[in-house]
Short mmCIF file of C-alpha atoms (C1' of nucleotides) in Angstrom, two decimals:
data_model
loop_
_atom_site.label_atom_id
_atom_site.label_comp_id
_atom_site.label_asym_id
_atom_site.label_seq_id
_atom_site.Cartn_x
_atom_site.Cartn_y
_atom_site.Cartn_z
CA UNK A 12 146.03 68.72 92.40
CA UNK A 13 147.74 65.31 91.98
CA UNK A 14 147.17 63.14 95.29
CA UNK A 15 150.71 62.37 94.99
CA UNK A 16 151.15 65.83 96.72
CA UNK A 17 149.14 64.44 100.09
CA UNK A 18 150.41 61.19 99.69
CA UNK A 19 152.96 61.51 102.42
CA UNK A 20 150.37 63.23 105.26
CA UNK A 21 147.17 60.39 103.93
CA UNK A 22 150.27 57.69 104.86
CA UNK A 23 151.08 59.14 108.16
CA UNK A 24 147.47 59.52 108.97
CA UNK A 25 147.36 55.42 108.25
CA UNK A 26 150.01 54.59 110.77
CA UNK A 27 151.64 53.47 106.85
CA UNK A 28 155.49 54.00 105.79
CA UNK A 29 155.71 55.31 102.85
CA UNK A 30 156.67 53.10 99.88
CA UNK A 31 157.16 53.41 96.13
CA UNK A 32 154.12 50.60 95.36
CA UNK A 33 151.60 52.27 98.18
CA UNK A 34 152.25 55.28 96.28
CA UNK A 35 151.62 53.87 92.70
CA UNK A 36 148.15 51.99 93.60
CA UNK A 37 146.68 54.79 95.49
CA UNK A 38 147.69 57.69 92.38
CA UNK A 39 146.41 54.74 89.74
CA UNK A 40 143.18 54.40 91.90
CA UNK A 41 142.94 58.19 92.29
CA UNK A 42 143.69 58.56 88.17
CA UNK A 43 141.29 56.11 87.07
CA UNK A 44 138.33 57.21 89.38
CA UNK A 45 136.87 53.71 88.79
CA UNK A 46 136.69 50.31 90.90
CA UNK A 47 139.62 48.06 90.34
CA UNK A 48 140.63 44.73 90.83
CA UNK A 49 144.21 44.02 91.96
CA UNK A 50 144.82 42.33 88.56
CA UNK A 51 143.88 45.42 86.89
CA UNK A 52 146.14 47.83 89.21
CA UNK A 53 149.21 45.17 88.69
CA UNK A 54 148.72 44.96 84.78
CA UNK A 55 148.60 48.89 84.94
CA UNK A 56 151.05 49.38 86.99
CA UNK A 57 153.60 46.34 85.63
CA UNK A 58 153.99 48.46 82.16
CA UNK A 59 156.14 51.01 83.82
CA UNK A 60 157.26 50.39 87.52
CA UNK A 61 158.57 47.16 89.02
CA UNK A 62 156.11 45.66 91.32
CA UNK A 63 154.54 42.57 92.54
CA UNK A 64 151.02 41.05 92.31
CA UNK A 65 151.38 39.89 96.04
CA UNK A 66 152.14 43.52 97.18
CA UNK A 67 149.31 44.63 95.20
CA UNK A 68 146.92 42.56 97.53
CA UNK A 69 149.00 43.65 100.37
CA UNK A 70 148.72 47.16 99.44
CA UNK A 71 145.17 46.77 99.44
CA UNK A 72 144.44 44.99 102.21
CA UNK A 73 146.19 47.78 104.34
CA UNK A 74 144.33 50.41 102.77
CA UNK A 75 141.48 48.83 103.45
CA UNK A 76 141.99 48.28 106.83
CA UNK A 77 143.17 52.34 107.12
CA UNK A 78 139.38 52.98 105.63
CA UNK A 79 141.75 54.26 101.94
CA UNK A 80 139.90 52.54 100.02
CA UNK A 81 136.42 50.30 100.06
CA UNK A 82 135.34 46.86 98.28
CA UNK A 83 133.21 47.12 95.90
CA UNK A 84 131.08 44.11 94.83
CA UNK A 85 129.71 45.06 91.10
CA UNK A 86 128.52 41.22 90.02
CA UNK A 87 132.34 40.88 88.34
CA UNK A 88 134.15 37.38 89.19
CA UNK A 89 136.08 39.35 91.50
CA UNK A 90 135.89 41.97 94.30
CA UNK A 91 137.00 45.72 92.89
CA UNK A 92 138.34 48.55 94.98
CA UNK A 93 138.34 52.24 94.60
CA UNK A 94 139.19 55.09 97.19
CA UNK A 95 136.90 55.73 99.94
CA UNK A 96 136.10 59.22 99.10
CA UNK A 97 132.46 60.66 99.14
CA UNK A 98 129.79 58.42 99.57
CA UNK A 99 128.71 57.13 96.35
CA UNK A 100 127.06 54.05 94.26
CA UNK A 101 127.25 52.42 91.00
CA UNK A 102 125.44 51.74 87.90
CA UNK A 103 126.94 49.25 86.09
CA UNK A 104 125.85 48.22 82.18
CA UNK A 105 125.31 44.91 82.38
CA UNK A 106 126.25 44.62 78.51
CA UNK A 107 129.50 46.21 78.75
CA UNK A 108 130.55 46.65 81.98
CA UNK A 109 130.70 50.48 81.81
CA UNK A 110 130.59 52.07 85.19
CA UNK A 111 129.30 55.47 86.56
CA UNK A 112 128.91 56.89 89.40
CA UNK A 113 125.82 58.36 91.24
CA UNK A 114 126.18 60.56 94.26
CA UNK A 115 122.28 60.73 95.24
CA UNK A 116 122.01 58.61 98.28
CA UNK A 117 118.27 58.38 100.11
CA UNK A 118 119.22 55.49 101.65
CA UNK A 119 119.65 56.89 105.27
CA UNK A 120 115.85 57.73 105.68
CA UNK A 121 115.50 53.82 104.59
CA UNK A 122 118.12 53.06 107.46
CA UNK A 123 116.22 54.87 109.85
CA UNK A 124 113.32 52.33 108.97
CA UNK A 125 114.78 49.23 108.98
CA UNK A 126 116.22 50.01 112.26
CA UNK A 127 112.34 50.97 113.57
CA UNK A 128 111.27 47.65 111.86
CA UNK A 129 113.81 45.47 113.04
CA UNK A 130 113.38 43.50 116.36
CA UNK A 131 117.28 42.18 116.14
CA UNK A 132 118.54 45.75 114.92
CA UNK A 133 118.56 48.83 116.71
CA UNK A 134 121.07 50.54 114.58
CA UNK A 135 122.45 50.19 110.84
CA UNK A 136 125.22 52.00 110.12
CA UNK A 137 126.48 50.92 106.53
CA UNK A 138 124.98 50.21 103.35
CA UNK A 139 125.75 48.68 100.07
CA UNK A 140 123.63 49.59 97.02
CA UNK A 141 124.54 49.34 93.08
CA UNK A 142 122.16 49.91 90.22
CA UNK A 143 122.68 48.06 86.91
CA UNK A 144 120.89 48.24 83.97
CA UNK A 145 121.95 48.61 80.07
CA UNK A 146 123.71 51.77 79.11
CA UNK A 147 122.77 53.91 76.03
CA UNK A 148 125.63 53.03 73.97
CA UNK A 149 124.51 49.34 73.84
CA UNK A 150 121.00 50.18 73.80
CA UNK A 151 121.32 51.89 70.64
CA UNK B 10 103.49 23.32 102.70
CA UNK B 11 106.43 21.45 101.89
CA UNK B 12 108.66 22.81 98.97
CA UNK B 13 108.82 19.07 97.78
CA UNK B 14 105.46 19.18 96.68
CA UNK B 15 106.04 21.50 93.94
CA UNK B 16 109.36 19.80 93.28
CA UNK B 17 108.26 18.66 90.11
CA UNK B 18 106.11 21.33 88.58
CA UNK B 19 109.31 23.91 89.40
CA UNK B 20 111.69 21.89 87.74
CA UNK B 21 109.31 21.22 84.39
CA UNK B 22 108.67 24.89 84.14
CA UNK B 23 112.45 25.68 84.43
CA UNK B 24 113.35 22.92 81.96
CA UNK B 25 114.96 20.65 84.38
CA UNK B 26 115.15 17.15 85.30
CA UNK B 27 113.72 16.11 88.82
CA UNK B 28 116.87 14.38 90.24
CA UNK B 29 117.81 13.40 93.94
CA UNK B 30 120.93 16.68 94.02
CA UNK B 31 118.12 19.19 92.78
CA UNK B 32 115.24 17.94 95.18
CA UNK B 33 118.15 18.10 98.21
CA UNK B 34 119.34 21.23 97.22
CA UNK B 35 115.86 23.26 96.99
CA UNK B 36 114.43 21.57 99.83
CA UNK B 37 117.24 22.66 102.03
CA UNK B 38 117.27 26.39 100.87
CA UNK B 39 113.59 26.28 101.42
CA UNK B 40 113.73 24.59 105.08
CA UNK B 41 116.96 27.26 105.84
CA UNK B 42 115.15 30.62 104.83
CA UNK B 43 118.66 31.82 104.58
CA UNK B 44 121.54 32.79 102.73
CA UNK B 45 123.50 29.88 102.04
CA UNK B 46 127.22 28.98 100.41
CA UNK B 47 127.89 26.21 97.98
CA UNK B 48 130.22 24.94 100.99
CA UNK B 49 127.20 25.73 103.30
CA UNK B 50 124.84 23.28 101.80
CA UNK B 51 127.37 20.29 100.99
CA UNK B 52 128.51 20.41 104.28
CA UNK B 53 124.79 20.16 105.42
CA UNK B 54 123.82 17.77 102.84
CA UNK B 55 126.47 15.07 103.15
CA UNK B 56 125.22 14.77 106.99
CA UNK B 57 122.67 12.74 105.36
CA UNK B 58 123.25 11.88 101.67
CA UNK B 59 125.53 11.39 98.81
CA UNK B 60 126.02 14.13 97.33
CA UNK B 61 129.29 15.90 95.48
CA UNK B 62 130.24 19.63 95.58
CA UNK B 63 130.79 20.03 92.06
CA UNK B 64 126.82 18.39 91.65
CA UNK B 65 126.07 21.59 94.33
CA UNK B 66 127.58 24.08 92.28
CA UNK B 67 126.21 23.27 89.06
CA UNK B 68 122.97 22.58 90.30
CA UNK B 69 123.38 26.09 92.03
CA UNK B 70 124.42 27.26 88.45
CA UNK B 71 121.13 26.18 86.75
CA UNK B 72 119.19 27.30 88.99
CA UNK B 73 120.21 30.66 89.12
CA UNK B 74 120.01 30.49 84.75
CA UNK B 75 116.34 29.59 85.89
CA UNK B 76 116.03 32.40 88.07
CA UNK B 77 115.11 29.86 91.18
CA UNK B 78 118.31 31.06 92.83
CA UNK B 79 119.59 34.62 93.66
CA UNK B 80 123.40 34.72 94.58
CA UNK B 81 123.77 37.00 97.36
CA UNK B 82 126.87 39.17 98.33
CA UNK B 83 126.67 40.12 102.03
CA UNK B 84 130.61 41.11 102.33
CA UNK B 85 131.56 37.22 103.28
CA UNK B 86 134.11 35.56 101.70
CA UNK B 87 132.31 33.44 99.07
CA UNK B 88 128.91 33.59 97.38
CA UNK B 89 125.84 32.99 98.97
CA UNK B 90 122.75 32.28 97.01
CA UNK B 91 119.13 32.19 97.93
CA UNK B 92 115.59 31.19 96.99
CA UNK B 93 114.53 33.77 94.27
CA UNK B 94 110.85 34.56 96.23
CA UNK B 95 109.61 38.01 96.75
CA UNK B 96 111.97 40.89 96.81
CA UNK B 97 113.38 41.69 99.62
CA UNK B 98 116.90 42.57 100.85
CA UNK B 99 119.24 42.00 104.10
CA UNK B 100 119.92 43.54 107.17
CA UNK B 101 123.23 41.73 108.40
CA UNK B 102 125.30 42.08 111.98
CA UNK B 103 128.79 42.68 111.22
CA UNK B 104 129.87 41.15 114.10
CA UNK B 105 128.15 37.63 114.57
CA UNK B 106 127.04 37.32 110.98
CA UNK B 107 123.36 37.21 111.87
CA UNK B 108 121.12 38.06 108.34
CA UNK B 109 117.63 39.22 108.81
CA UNK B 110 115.02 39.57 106.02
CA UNK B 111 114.41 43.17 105.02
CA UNK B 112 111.07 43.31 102.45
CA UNK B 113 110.33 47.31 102.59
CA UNK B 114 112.27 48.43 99.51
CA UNK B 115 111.89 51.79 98.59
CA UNK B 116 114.35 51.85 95.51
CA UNK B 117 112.10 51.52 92.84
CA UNK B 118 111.49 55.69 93.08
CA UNK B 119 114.98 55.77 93.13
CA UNK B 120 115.94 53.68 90.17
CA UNK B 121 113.79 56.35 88.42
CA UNK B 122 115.83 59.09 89.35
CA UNK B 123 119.05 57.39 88.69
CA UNK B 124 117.78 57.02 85.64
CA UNK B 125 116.75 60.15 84.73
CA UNK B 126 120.02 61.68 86.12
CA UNK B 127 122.41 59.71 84.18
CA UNK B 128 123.24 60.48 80.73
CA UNK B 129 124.48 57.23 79.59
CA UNK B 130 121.70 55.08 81.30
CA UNK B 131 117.86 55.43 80.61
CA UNK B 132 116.92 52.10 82.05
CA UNK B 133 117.84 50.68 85.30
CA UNK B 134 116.74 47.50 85.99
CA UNK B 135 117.99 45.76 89.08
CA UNK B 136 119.66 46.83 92.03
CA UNK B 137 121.44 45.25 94.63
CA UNK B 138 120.89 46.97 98.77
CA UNK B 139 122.44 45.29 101.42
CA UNK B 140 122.28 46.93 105.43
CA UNK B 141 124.71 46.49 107.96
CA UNK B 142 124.87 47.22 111.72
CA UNK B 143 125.22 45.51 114.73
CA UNK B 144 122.34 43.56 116.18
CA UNK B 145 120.97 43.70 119.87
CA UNK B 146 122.07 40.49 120.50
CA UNK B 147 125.98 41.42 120.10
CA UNK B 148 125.36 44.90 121.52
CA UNK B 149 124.12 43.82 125.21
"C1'" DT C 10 169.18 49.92 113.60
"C1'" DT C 11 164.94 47.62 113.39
"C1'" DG C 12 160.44 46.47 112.39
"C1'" DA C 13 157.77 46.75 108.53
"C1'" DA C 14 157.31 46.14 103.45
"C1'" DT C 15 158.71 43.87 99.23
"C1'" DG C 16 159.57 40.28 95.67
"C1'" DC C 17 159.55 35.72 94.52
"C1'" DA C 18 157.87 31.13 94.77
"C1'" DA C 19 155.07 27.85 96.77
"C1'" DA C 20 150.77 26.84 99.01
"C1'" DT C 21 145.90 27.35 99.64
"C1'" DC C 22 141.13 27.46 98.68
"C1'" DG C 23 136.93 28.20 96.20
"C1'" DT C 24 135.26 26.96 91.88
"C1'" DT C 25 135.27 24.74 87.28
"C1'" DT C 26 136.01 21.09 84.01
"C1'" DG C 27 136.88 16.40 81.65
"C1'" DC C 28 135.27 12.11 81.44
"C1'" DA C 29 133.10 7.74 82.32
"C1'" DT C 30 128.85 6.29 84.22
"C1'" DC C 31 124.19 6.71 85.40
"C1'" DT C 32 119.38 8.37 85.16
"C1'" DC C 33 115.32 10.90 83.95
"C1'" DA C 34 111.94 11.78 80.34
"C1'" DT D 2 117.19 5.31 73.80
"C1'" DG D 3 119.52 9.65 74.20
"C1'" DA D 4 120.43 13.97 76.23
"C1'" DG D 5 121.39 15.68 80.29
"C1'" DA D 6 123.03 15.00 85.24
"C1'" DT D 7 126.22 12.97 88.49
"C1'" DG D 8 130.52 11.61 90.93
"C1'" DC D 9 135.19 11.61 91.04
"C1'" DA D 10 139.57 13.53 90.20
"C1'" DA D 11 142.30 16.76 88.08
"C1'" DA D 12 142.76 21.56 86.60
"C1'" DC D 13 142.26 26.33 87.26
"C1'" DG D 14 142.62 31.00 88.94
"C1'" DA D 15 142.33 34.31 92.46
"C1'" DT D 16 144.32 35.18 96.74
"C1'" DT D 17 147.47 34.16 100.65
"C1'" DT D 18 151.65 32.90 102.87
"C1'" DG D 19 156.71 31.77 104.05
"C1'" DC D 20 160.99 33.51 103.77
"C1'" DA D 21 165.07 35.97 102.60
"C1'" DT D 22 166.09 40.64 101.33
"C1'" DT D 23 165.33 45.55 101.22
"C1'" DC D 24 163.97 49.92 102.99
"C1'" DA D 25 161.65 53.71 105.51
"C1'" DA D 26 161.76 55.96 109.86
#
DNA sequence: TTGAATGCAAATCGTTTGCATCTCA
DNA sequence: TGAGATGCAAACGATTTGCATTCAA
């Protein structure tokens, strides 16, 4: 199922108007199932559709703000995106770049501590956490 | 114990020249305990000193080559960086910006199961965990 | 019809770099 | 003395913004 075919109900669920560019970011971010930068969705997306870098970060922004799609801050020179589906992390080869995913996510028996711990904190709702380490291919 | 005192026997270890910048830069990330931006510690520096922000950036850049300096991304806008002391991670209020030390770290047992789960990675070797919430102070 | 979204260009801001000068080792 | 470090200014690159035009609702 392309997410082309919800596109129209996940914009009207964002208070968003539908628009040829929303469309193509969030089908290239759904396609490519990896974090992005908006220089990497425009040079995509420039090969076949007319659309500006500005818009790009507009797009995003919005998103963002409409909980689409999350930052993701992998140690690259800039911040990446992808869409805010199931909670997941990274582990990032810090030869090539190569990214994968990894659902398993203990952290909320952690966040339960720090909150106990904490004399400032009584509750901690979010949590960022990315592995990296060298992959097989350039171990080999 | 001041930080100064070791000035020189951390900066011969890391292969660096004692200089005014360096001294200024440590001392304050030292006296700060915090999570600071290149902007950050110009702007505090200058107060009292000549110093340039290019000098603070590259200074910031060695050190983190030596492994003195962490850089830290807690969702702000820029780059913070931090003393490289004992592991620990953040707990940080997304509302008034207030970062608290976090030293329980639980991720090691983790890192091995991320490792033994992926098929492309058999070694993980850092991670990055960063908590946020709201702290008591901005929820009275 | 109208407010929001787009494209384009210019502005902004954090960061880096070139270069002459200075300073530590 | 010589390699590396600094200060200053200019360059750079990612991101943002102003504005006229276009478009979805």
């Amino acid at each position: 199922m392309k997410i082309t075919h919800d596109f129209k109900k996940i914009m009207h669920d964002a208070n968003l108007k539908c628009t040829a560019p929303r469309e193509l970011v969030i089908a290239l971010l759904y396609e490519k199932h990896l974090p992005l930068s908006a220089q990497d969705i425009f040079e995509q997306l420039k090969k076949k559709n007319t659309i500006d870098l500005a818009t790009v970060y507009r797009t995003l922004a919005s998103f963002e703000k409409a909980g689409l799609v999350k930052r993701i801050d992998l140690r690259t020179d800039t911040v990446l995106y992808e869409l805010n589906t199931l909670h997941h992390h990274h582990i990032v080869c810090t030869h090539c770049g190569r990214v994968e995913d990894f659902d398993l996510c203990e952290v909320d028996r952690l966040m339960k501590k720090v909150a106990s711990q904490s004399s400032h904190f009584n509750v901690v709702s979010e949590h960022t956490l990315e592995f990296f380490g060298v992959c097989t291919a350039c171990t080999s």
